[in-house]
Amino acid sequence: MFCFQCEQTVGCTGCTGNAGVCGKKADTARLQDELTGALIGLARAVDDTAAISKRTGQVIIEGLFTTVTNVSFDDAAIQNMIQKVRAEKERLVPDCSKCQSSCGKTDEYDMQQLWDADEDVRSLKSLILFGIRGMAAYAYHANVLNYEDAEVNRFFCEALFKIGYEESVEALLPVVLKVGEINLKCMALLDKANTETYGTPEPTAVTLTVEKGPFIVVTGHDLKDLQLLLEQTEGKGINIYTHGEMLPAHAYPLLKKFSHLKGNFGTAWQNQQKEFDHLPAPILYTTNCLMPPKSSYADRVFTTEVVAFPGAVHIDEKKDFTPVIEKALELGGYKEDQILTGINGGTKVTTGFGHAAILSHAGTVVEAVKAGAIRHFFLVAGCDGAKPGRNYYTEFVKQTPSDSIILTLACGKFRFNDLDLGEIGGLPRLMDMGQCNDAYGAIQVAVALADAFGCSVNELPLSFVLSWYEQKAVCILLTLLHLGIKNIRLGPSLPAFLSPNILNFLVENYGIAPITTPEEDIKTLMNHS
Ligand code: FSO
Ligand code: SF4
């Protein structure tokens, strides 16, 4: 096997051998390559991307999402997905499979060609592929709420086609940046889908205490699954707790009205094997990040949508959560209330500072900057992971000066979101904007501030300090580059799929740099603007 799509890849070069660090087996990795090759074949069969049908778009989105890190470990599910892709191609070009003198134009792509390509071409194609994999997750969540964008769907096809066709750095570079451009549209679509369906997020305090009695933990990003589970558990004496990237759900008016949506359990994804050990409750995974379950809780793991693990009960599209509900009642939960804490000992966290909430205080913020009460903004955001170097982000936040504001989003925030950093002018210094896709909101805030000060985003006293782990972080990074954002700090290590030349290009054109130490980076970043 060969896979180097996430941050924890072996030796910062690539997972090979029998299994990856994430627990993905060699056979699964090979099937994921086969699926990607089949998707390229499908994209080749769409002879007019302008006319890509909703059905083809959905198959491509589902197929790409299946290959994101920590989503599907189930070979049978991936094989089914490959068949679905092949069937869709057959529907589009039924004559190709019968052709005696095949021209090869709609052939599936052999991913080995990509892994063996010239290192700069491989680097750019990887950026495109991993970027659209991350973007597919966002498009998928929007789709389940009945929102879709024809331009986004067309681009998945165009990008897949280019991965299987273009061979020059010059032709691939603009496609890389276009992933960022289209991902901005895709995140905007999901923002619209979430807020039009569930209301505008409101700042909300969320307890980390788990009450006694039966409960269910819901993790991942899919708000629709949470909504359906809340409806099906209402009045059954079962409480619901969010986990990981589901935490921001507490801020949506239509979800917070359910009184049995009680609080948040646990911290970021990489702690799940410890935190779920002997948990007296089932866990429903709606997206990544799923780690291979330990035997002490494997019987409580339930998956849905594209998430799958061999042996775990999968809730299909009928969305009957009865097996999860029965498991919660059988396990019974804790006998007494459990006052749990975050990583730094806090007993509650806050979320819901989306772009609308922050921009409703835009006047106060602008005045505070003009009066010198706010000297700097830091967006400390992105994914968490297991590497020890990630303590940097906790230390960074702790060391930021008291006249700075920290905006955060995604699962990396669990390293510091239970800290009380005080307030500036009635606004908390630490504001959680939501899930990773709410990077869209952070961009809206940055653009609005730049407008208010009559300058560019790069001229604002604003710095981006990002942590990455998997492919959604890749598409968000590409969006920031597409917007021309400079001097991003990225860690805990740089992606293995950036070749030295491509990295140089990013350094020279965007000033992107690896994190160093909190002291050094705070000093440098505050001097930049
Ligand atoms: Fe984290 Fe996992 Fe949202 Fe990712 S839970 S690592 S970038 O899936 O998606 O932040
Ligand atoms: Fe390795 Fe990451 Fe690929 Fe898993 S997803 S095999 S950890 S590079």
Coordinates of C-alpha atoms and ligand atoms in Angstrom, one line a residue:
M1 CA 0.0 0.0 0.0
F2 CA 1.0 3.6 -0.3
C3 CA -0.8 6.5 1.4
F4 CA 0.4 9.8 2.5
Q5 CA -2.7 11.8 2.6
C6 CA -2.8 12.8 6.3
E7 CA -0.5 14.4 8.8
Q8 CA 0.3 11.3 10.8
T9 CA 1.7 9.4 7.9
V10 CA 4.8 7.3 8.7
G11 CA 8.0 9.2 9.0
C12 CA 6.4 12.2 7.3
T13 CA 6.8 10.4 4.0
G14 CA 4.1 7.7 3.5
C15 CA 2.3 4.7 5.0
T16 CA 3.5 1.5 3.3
G17 CA 3.5 -2.2 4.3
N18 CA 0.5 -3.9 5.8
A19 CA -1.3 -1.0 7.5
G20 CA -1.3 2.8 8.0
V21 CA -0.9 4.6 11.3
C22 CA -4.7 5.3 11.2
G23 CA -5.3 1.5 11.2
K24 CA -6.3 1.3 7.5
K25 CA -5.2 -2.1 6.2
A26 CA -3.3 -2.5 2.9
D27 CA -6.3 -4.2 1.2
T28 CA -8.5 -1.2 2.2
A29 CA -5.9 1.2 0.9
R30 CA -5.8 -0.7 -2.4
L31 CA -9.6 -0.6 -2.7
Q32 CA -9.6 3.1 -2.0
D33 CA -7.1 3.5 -4.9
E34 CA -9.3 1.4 -7.1
L35 CA -12.3 3.5 -6.1
T36 CA -10.4 6.7 -7.0
G37 CA -9.3 5.2 -10.3
A38 CA -13.0 4.3 -11.0
L39 CA -14.1 7.9 -10.2
I40 CA -11.6 9.2 -12.7
G41 CA -13.0 6.8 -15.2
L42 CA -16.5 8.1 -14.4
A43 CA -15.3 11.7 -14.8
R44 CA -13.8 10.8 -18.2
A45 CA -17.2 9.4 -19.2
V46 CA -18.9 12.7 -18.5
D47 CA -18.3 14.2 -21.9
D48 CA -19.8 17.5 -21.1
T49 CA -19.1 18.7 -17.6
A50 CA -21.6 21.5 -18.0
A51 CA -24.3 18.9 -18.1
I52 CA -23.3 16.7 -15.2
S53 CA -26.4 15.3 -13.7
K54 CA -27.3 15.4 -10.0
R55 CA -27.1 11.7 -9.9
T56 CA -23.5 11.6 -11.3
G57 CA -22.5 14.4 -9.0
Q58 CA -23.8 12.6 -5.9
V59 CA -22.0 9.3 -6.8
I60 CA -18.7 11.3 -7.2
I61 CA -19.2 13.1 -3.9
E62 CA -20.0 9.9 -2.0
G63 CA -17.1 8.1 -3.6
L64 CA -14.6 10.8 -2.8
F65 CA -15.9 11.2 0.8
T66 CA -15.5 7.5 1.4
T67 CA -11.7 7.8 0.9
V68 CA -11.1 10.6 3.5
T69 CA -9.0 9.6 6.4
N70 CA -10.8 7.8 9.3
V71 CA -14.1 7.4 7.4
S72 CA -14.4 3.9 6.0
F73 CA -12.4 0.9 7.1
D74 CA -14.9 -1.5 5.6
D75 CA -13.7 -3.3 2.4
A76 CA -17.2 -4.6 1.6
A77 CA -18.6 -1.0 1.7
I78 CA -15.8 0.3 -0.5
Q79 CA -16.4 -2.5 -3.0
N80 CA -20.1 -1.6 -3.1
M81 CA -19.1 2.0 -3.7
I82 CA -16.8 0.9 -6.6
Q83 CA -19.7 -1.0 -8.2
K84 CA -21.9 2.1 -7.8
V85 CA -19.4 4.2 -9.6
R86 CA -19.0 1.6 -12.4
A87 CA -22.8 1.3 -12.8
E88 CA -23.1 5.1 -13.1
K89 CA -20.4 5.1 -15.8
E90 CA -22.2 2.2 -17.6
R91 CA -25.4 4.3 -17.5
L92 CA -23.5 7.3 -19.1
V93 CA -21.6 5.4 -21.7
P94 CA -23.2 2.0 -22.2
D95 CA -21.5 1.3 -25.4
C96 CA -17.9 1.6 -24.0
S97 CA -18.0 -1.8 -22.2
K98 CA -19.2 -3.5 -25.5
C99 CA -16.7 -1.8 -27.8
Q100 CA -14.4 -4.2 -29.7
S101 CA -11.7 -1.6 -30.4
S102 CA -11.8 0.5 -27.2
C103 CA -10.1 3.9 -27.5
G104 CA -9.4 4.0 -23.7
K105 CA -11.0 7.4 -23.3
T106 CA -13.2 6.3 -20.5
D107 CA -10.9 3.8 -18.9
E108 CA -10.3 3.8 -15.2
Y109 CA -7.1 5.3 -14.0
D110 CA -4.3 3.3 -12.3
M111 CA -3.4 5.3 -9.2
Q112 CA 0.1 3.7 -9.3
Q113 CA 0.8 6.1 -12.1
L114 CA 0.2 9.0 -9.7
W115 CA 2.3 7.6 -6.9
D116 CA 5.1 6.9 -9.4
A117 CA 4.9 10.3 -11.2
D118 CA 7.5 13.0 -11.2
E119 CA 7.6 14.4 -7.6
D120 CA 6.2 17.9 -8.5
V121 CA 3.4 16.5 -10.6
R122 CA 2.6 14.0 -7.8
S123 CA 2.6 16.8 -5.3
L124 CA 0.2 19.0 -7.3
K125 CA -2.1 16.1 -8.2
S126 CA -2.1 15.1 -4.5
L127 CA -3.1 18.6 -3.5
I128 CA -5.9 18.5 -6.0
L129 CA -7.1 15.0 -5.0
F130 CA -6.9 15.4 -1.3
G131 CA -8.5 18.9 -1.6
I132 CA -11.5 17.6 -3.5
R133 CA -11.8 14.6 -1.1
G134 CA -12.1 17.1 1.8
M135 CA -14.5 19.3 -0.2
A136 CA -16.6 16.3 -1.0
A137 CA -17.4 15.8 2.7
Y138 CA -18.8 19.4 2.8
A139 CA -20.8 18.9 -0.4
Y140 CA -22.2 15.7 1.1
H141 CA -23.4 17.4 4.3
A142 CA -25.0 20.1 2.2
N143 CA -26.6 17.5 -0.1
V144 CA -28.3 15.6 2.8
L145 CA -30.0 18.9 3.6
N146 CA -31.1 19.2 0.0
Y147 CA -28.6 21.9 -1.0
E148 CA -26.4 21.5 -4.0
D149 CA -24.4 23.7 -6.3
A150 CA -24.0 22.7 -10.0
E151 CA -20.7 24.6 -10.2
V152 CA -19.3 22.6 -7.3
N153 CA -20.5 19.3 -8.8
R154 CA -19.0 20.2 -12.2
F155 CA -15.6 21.0 -10.6
F156 CA -15.3 17.6 -8.9
C157 CA -15.5 16.1 -12.4
E158 CA -13.1 18.6 -13.9
A159 CA -10.5 18.1 -11.2
L160 CA -10.7 14.2 -11.4
F161 CA -10.3 14.4 -15.1
K162 CA -7.2 16.6 -14.8
I163 CA -5.7 14.2 -12.2
G164 CA -5.9 11.5 -14.8
Y165 CA -4.8 13.6 -17.7
E166 CA -2.5 16.6 -17.1
E167 CA 1.1 16.0 -16.7
S168 CA 2.7 19.5 -16.5
V169 CA 3.3 21.6 -13.4
E170 CA 2.1 24.7 -15.3
A171 CA -1.3 23.1 -16.1
L172 CA -1.8 21.7 -12.7
L173 CA -1.0 24.7 -10.5
P174 CA -4.1 26.7 -11.5
V175 CA -6.2 23.7 -10.8
V176 CA -4.8 23.5 -7.3
L177 CA -5.9 27.1 -6.6
K178 CA -9.2 26.5 -8.2
V179 CA -9.8 23.7 -5.6
G180 CA -9.6 26.6 -3.1
E181 CA -11.9 28.8 -5.0
I182 CA -14.6 26.2 -5.4
N183 CA -14.2 25.0 -1.8
L184 CA -15.1 28.5 -0.7
K185 CA -18.3 28.1 -2.7
C186 CA -18.9 24.7 -1.2
M187 CA -18.3 25.9 2.4
A188 CA -20.7 28.8 1.7
L189 CA -23.3 26.3 0.5
L190 CA -23.0 24.3 3.7
D191 CA -23.2 27.4 5.8
K192 CA -26.4 28.3 4.0
A193 CA -27.7 24.8 4.3
N194 CA -27.0 24.6 8.1
T195 CA -28.3 28.1 8.9
E196 CA -31.4 28.0 6.8
T197 CA -32.3 24.5 8.2
Y198 CA -31.3 25.0 11.8
G199 CA -31.2 28.8 12.4
T200 CA -28.3 31.1 12.9
P201 CA -25.8 29.9 15.6
E202 CA -26.0 31.7 18.9
P203 CA -23.2 31.9 21.5
T204 CA -24.0 29.0 23.9
A205 CA -22.3 27.6 27.0
V206 CA -22.1 23.8 26.9
T207 CA -21.6 21.7 30.0
L208 CA -19.1 18.8 30.1
T209 CA -21.1 17.1 32.9
V210 CA -22.8 13.8 31.9
E211 CA -26.1 13.3 33.9
K212 CA -26.9 9.9 35.3
G213 CA -29.1 7.6 33.2
P214 CA -29.1 6.3 29.6
F215 CA -27.3 8.4 27.0
I216 CA -26.0 8.4 23.4
V217 CA -22.8 10.1 22.2
V218 CA -22.9 11.6 18.7
T219 CA -19.7 12.4 16.9
G220 CA -18.8 13.8 13.4
H221 CA -20.1 16.7 11.4
D222 CA -23.5 15.7 10.2
L223 CA -26.2 17.9 11.8
K224 CA -29.0 16.1 10.0
D225 CA -28.2 12.8 11.7
L226 CA -28.2 14.6 15.1
Q227 CA -31.6 16.1 14.3
L228 CA -33.1 12.7 13.4
L229 CA -31.6 11.1 16.5
L230 CA -32.9 13.9 18.7
E231 CA -36.4 13.4 17.2
Q232 CA -36.3 9.6 17.6
T233 CA -35.1 9.7 21.3
E234 CA -37.5 12.5 22.5
G235 CA -39.5 11.4 25.5
K236 CA -37.6 8.1 25.9
G237 CA -35.5 9.1 28.9
I238 CA -32.3 9.1 26.9
N239 CA -29.9 12.1 26.9
I240 CA -27.8 13.1 23.9
Y241 CA -24.2 14.3 24.2
T242 CA -22.1 15.7 21.3
H243 CA -18.5 14.7 20.8
G244 CA -15.7 16.3 18.8
E245 CA -16.9 18.2 15.7
M246 CA -20.5 17.8 16.7
L247 CA -20.0 20.3 19.6
P248 CA -21.1 23.4 17.6
A249 CA -24.6 21.8 17.1
H250 CA -25.5 23.2 20.5
A251 CA -25.6 26.7 19.1
Y252 CA -28.2 26.1 16.4
P253 CA -31.7 27.2 17.6
L254 CA -33.6 24.3 16.1
L255 CA -31.3 21.8 17.7
K256 CA -30.8 23.4 21.1
K257 CA -34.6 23.4 21.6
F258 CA -34.4 19.7 22.3
S259 CA -34.1 19.6 26.1
H260 CA -32.4 16.2 26.0
L261 CA -29.5 17.6 24.0
K262 CA -27.5 18.0 27.3
G263 CA -23.9 18.7 26.8
N264 CA -20.6 17.6 25.3
F265 CA -18.7 14.4 26.1
G266 CA -14.9 14.0 25.7
T267 CA -12.4 16.0 23.6
A268 CA -10.9 15.6 20.2
W269 CA -11.0 12.5 18.0
Q270 CA -7.5 11.1 18.9
N271 CA -8.5 10.7 22.5
Q272 CA -11.5 8.4 21.7
Q273 CA -10.0 5.1 22.4
K274 CA -9.2 6.3 26.0
E275 CA -12.4 8.3 26.5
F276 CA -14.8 5.6 25.1
D277 CA -13.1 2.8 27.0
H278 CA -16.0 1.0 28.8
L279 CA -18.3 3.9 28.1
P280 CA -21.8 2.9 29.4
A281 CA -23.4 4.3 26.3
P282 CA -23.4 3.8 22.5
I283 CA -21.5 6.1 20.1
L284 CA -22.9 7.2 16.8
Y285 CA -20.3 8.1 14.2
T286 CA -21.7 10.4 11.4
T287 CA -18.4 11.2 9.8
N288 CA -14.7 11.0 10.6
C289 CA -12.7 10.7 12.7
L290 CA -13.3 7.0 13.5
M291 CA -10.4 5.1 15.0
P292 CA -10.5 1.3 15.2
P293 CA -12.6 0.6 18.3
K294 CA -11.1 -1.2 21.3
S295 CA -12.8 -4.4 22.4
S296 CA -14.1 -2.6 25.6
Y297 CA -16.5 -0.5 23.5
A298 CA -16.6 -2.1 20.1
D299 CA -20.2 -3.4 20.7
R300 CA -21.3 0.2 21.2
V301 CA -20.0 1.7 18.0
F302 CA -22.7 2.6 15.4
T303 CA -21.9 4.1 12.0
T304 CA -24.1 5.8 9.4
E305 CA -23.7 7.5 6.0
V306 CA -20.3 6.7 4.5
V307 CA -18.6 5.9 7.8
A308 CA -18.1 2.2 8.2
F309 CA -16.1 -0.3 10.2
P310 CA -16.3 -4.1 9.9
G311 CA -18.5 -5.5 12.6
A312 CA -20.0 -2.2 13.6
V313 CA -23.8 -1.9 13.2
H314 CA -24.4 0.5 10.3
I315 CA -27.6 2.6 10.3
D316 CA -28.7 2.8 6.6
E317 CA -30.5 5.5 4.7
K318 CA -33.9 4.6 6.3
K319 CA -32.4 6.2 9.5
D320 CA -34.0 4.0 12.0
F321 CA -31.9 4.5 15.1
T322 CA -33.7 1.8 17.1
P323 CA -30.5 -0.3 17.6
V324 CA -28.6 2.7 19.0
I325 CA -31.6 3.5 21.3
E326 CA -31.9 0.0 22.5
K327 CA -28.2 -0.2 23.2
A328 CA -28.4 3.1 25.3
L329 CA -31.3 1.6 27.3
E330 CA -29.5 -1.7 27.8
L331 CA -26.2 0.0 29.0
G332 CA -28.1 2.4 31.2
G333 CA -25.5 5.1 31.4
Y334 CA -23.8 6.3 34.6
K335 CA -25.3 5.6 38.0
E336 CA -24.5 9.2 39.2
D337 CA -23.9 12.5 37.4
Q338 CA -20.3 12.7 36.2
I339 CA -18.7 16.1 36.5
L340 CA -16.1 15.8 33.6
T341 CA -13.6 18.4 32.5
G342 CA -11.8 19.5 29.4
I343 CA -8.0 19.1 28.9
N344 CA -7.3 22.1 31.1
G345 CA -9.8 21.3 33.9
G346 CA -12.7 23.5 32.8
T347 CA -16.2 22.1 33.3
K348 CA -17.8 23.9 30.4
V349 CA -17.0 25.3 27.0
T350 CA -18.7 27.8 24.7
T351 CA -19.5 27.7 21.1
G352 CA -21.7 29.5 18.5
F353 CA -19.6 32.5 17.7
G354 CA -20.4 32.2 14.0
H355 CA -19.9 35.0 11.6
A356 CA -23.4 36.4 12.2
A357 CA -22.8 36.5 16.0
I358 CA -19.4 38.1 15.7
L359 CA -20.4 40.6 13.0
S360 CA -23.4 41.7 15.1
H361 CA -20.6 43.2 17.4
A362 CA -18.6 44.6 14.4
G363 CA -19.0 48.2 15.6
T364 CA -17.7 47.3 19.1
V365 CA -14.8 45.4 17.6
V366 CA -13.8 48.2 15.2
E367 CA -13.9 50.8 18.0
A368 CA -11.9 48.5 20.3
V369 CA -9.2 48.2 17.6
K370 CA -9.1 51.9 17.0
A371 CA -8.9 52.6 20.8
G372 CA -6.0 50.1 21.1
A373 CA -8.0 47.8 23.4
I374 CA -7.7 45.0 20.8
R375 CA -4.2 44.8 19.3
H376 CA -4.3 41.6 17.4
F377 CA -6.6 38.7 16.2
F378 CA -5.4 35.2 15.9
L379 CA -7.3 32.4 14.1
V380 CA -5.9 29.3 15.9
A381 CA -7.8 26.7 14.1
G382 CA -7.8 23.3 12.4
C383 CA -7.6 19.6 13.4
D384 CA -6.2 17.9 16.4
G385 CA -4.0 14.8 16.3
A386 CA -1.9 12.5 18.4
K387 CA 1.6 14.1 17.8
P388 CA 3.1 15.6 21.0
G389 CA 4.1 18.7 19.1
R390 CA 0.5 19.7 19.1
N391 CA 0.9 21.1 22.6
Y392 CA 2.2 24.1 20.7
Y393 CA -1.4 25.2 20.1
T394 CA -2.3 25.1 23.8
E395 CA 0.8 27.0 24.7
F396 CA 0.3 29.5 21.9
V397 CA -3.2 30.4 23.1
K398 CA -2.1 30.6 26.7
Q399 CA 0.7 33.0 25.7
T400 CA -1.3 35.3 23.5
P401 CA -1.3 38.8 25.0
S402 CA -4.4 39.9 27.0
D403 CA -5.2 42.5 24.3
S404 CA -5.7 39.9 21.6
I405 CA -8.7 38.0 20.4
I406 CA -8.5 34.3 19.5
L407 CA -11.0 32.9 17.0
T408 CA -11.1 29.1 16.7
L409 CA -12.9 26.3 14.8
A410 CA -12.7 22.6 14.1
C411 CA -11.4 19.9 16.6
G412 CA -8.0 21.4 17.4
K413 CA -9.8 23.7 19.8
F414 CA -10.3 21.0 22.4
R415 CA -6.7 21.7 23.5
F416 CA -7.7 25.0 24.9
N417 CA -11.5 25.6 24.6
D418 CA -12.1 25.1 28.3
L419 CA -9.7 27.9 29.3
D420 CA -11.2 31.1 30.6
L421 CA -9.2 33.8 28.9
G422 CA -11.4 36.7 30.0
E423 CA -13.1 39.4 28.0
I424 CA -12.4 42.5 26.0
G425 CA -15.1 45.1 25.9
G426 CA -17.8 42.5 26.8
L427 CA -16.6 40.0 24.2
P428 CA -14.9 36.8 25.2
R429 CA -11.2 36.7 24.1
L430 CA -11.7 33.1 22.9
M431 CA -14.5 32.6 20.5
D432 CA -15.4 29.2 18.9
M433 CA -16.8 29.7 15.4
G434 CA -17.8 26.1 14.9
Q435 CA -16.8 23.1 12.8
C436 CA -13.9 23.1 10.3
N437 CA -16.3 24.1 7.4
D438 CA -17.1 27.3 9.5
A439 CA -13.7 28.5 8.2
Y440 CA -16.2 30.1 5.8
G441 CA -17.4 32.3 8.7
A442 CA -13.9 33.2 9.7
I443 CA -13.2 34.4 6.1
Q444 CA -16.5 36.5 6.3
V445 CA -15.3 38.1 9.5
A446 CA -11.9 38.8 8.1
V447 CA -13.3 40.4 4.9
A448 CA -15.8 42.5 6.9
L449 CA -13.0 43.8 9.1
A450 CA -10.8 44.6 6.1
D451 CA -13.8 46.5 4.6
A452 CA -14.3 48.4 7.9
F453 CA -10.6 49.5 8.0
G454 CA -10.4 50.1 4.3
C455 CA -7.5 47.7 3.9
S456 CA -6.8 44.2 2.6
V457 CA -7.1 41.1 4.8
N458 CA -3.3 40.8 4.8
E459 CA -3.0 44.3 6.2
L460 CA -5.3 43.5 9.2
P461 CA -3.7 42.8 12.6
L462 CA -4.8 39.2 12.0
S463 CA -2.7 36.0 11.8
F464 CA -3.6 32.5 10.8
V465 CA -2.1 29.7 13.0
L466 CA -3.4 26.4 11.6
S467 CA -3.1 22.8 12.6
W468 CA -3.9 20.2 10.0
Y469 CA -4.6 16.5 10.0
E470 CA -6.7 15.3 7.2
Q471 CA -8.1 16.3 3.8
K472 CA -10.6 18.9 4.9
A473 CA -7.8 20.9 6.2
V474 CA -6.2 20.7 2.8
C475 CA -9.2 22.2 1.0
I476 CA -9.4 25.0 3.6
L477 CA -5.7 25.8 3.2
L478 CA -6.2 26.0 -0.5
T479 CA -9.1 28.4 0.0
L480 CA -7.0 30.7 2.1
L481 CA -4.3 30.6 -0.6
H482 CA -6.8 31.3 -3.3
L483 CA -7.8 34.4 -1.3
G484 CA -4.2 35.5 -1.2
I485 CA -3.8 35.1 2.6
K486 CA -0.2 35.4 3.5
N487 CA 2.1 34.3 6.3
I488 CA 0.0 31.3 7.5
R489 CA 1.7 29.3 10.2
L490 CA 1.1 25.5 9.6
G491 CA 1.8 22.6 11.9
P492 CA 2.5 20.4 13.6
S493 CA 4.5 19.2 10.5
L494 CA 4.2 20.0 6.8
P495 CA 2.3 17.7 4.5
A496 CA 4.4 14.8 3.1
F497 CA 2.9 15.4 -0.3
L498 CA 4.5 18.8 -0.7
S499 CA 7.6 18.3 -2.8
P500 CA 10.5 20.7 -2.1
N501 CA 9.8 22.7 -5.3
I502 CA 6.1 23.1 -4.5
L503 CA 6.8 24.0 -0.9
N504 CA 9.3 26.6 -2.2
F505 CA 6.6 28.0 -4.4
L506 CA 4.2 28.3 -1.4
V507 CA 6.9 29.9 0.7
E508 CA 7.9 32.4 -1.9
N509 CA 4.4 33.4 -3.0
Y510 CA 2.5 33.1 0.2
G511 CA 5.0 33.3 3.0
I512 CA 3.6 30.0 4.4
A513 CA 5.8 28.7 7.2
P514 CA 6.0 25.8 9.7
I515 CA 5.2 26.6 13.3
T516 CA 8.3 27.2 15.5
T517 CA 7.7 28.0 19.2
P518 CA 4.7 29.9 20.5
E519 CA 7.0 32.7 21.8
E520 CA 8.8 33.1 18.5
D521 CA 5.6 32.9 16.3
I522 CA 3.6 35.3 18.5
K523 CA 6.4 37.9 18.3
T524 CA 6.9 37.5 14.5
L525 CA 3.2 37.4 13.6
M526 CA 2.4 40.5 15.7
N527 CA 5.3 42.4 14.0
H528 CA 4.0 41.4 10.5
S529 CA 1.0 43.7 10.7
Ligands
FSO1 FE1 -11.3 17.2 13.1 FE2 -11.5 14.7 12.1 FE3 -13.4 18.8 11.2 FE4 -11.3 16.7 10.4 S1 -12.7 15.5 13.7 S2 -9.9 16.1 12.0 S3 -10.3 18.4 9.4 O1 -12.3 15.1 10.6 O2 -12.9 17.5 10.0 O3 -11.8 19.0 12.4
SF4_2 FE1 -1.3 6.7 6.7 FE2 -2.9 8.8 7.0 FE3 -3.1 7.3 4.9 FE4 -3.9 6.4 7.2 S1 -4.8 8.1 6.0 S2 -2.8 5.2 5.8 S3 -2.4 7.3 8.6 S4 -1.3 8.5 5.5

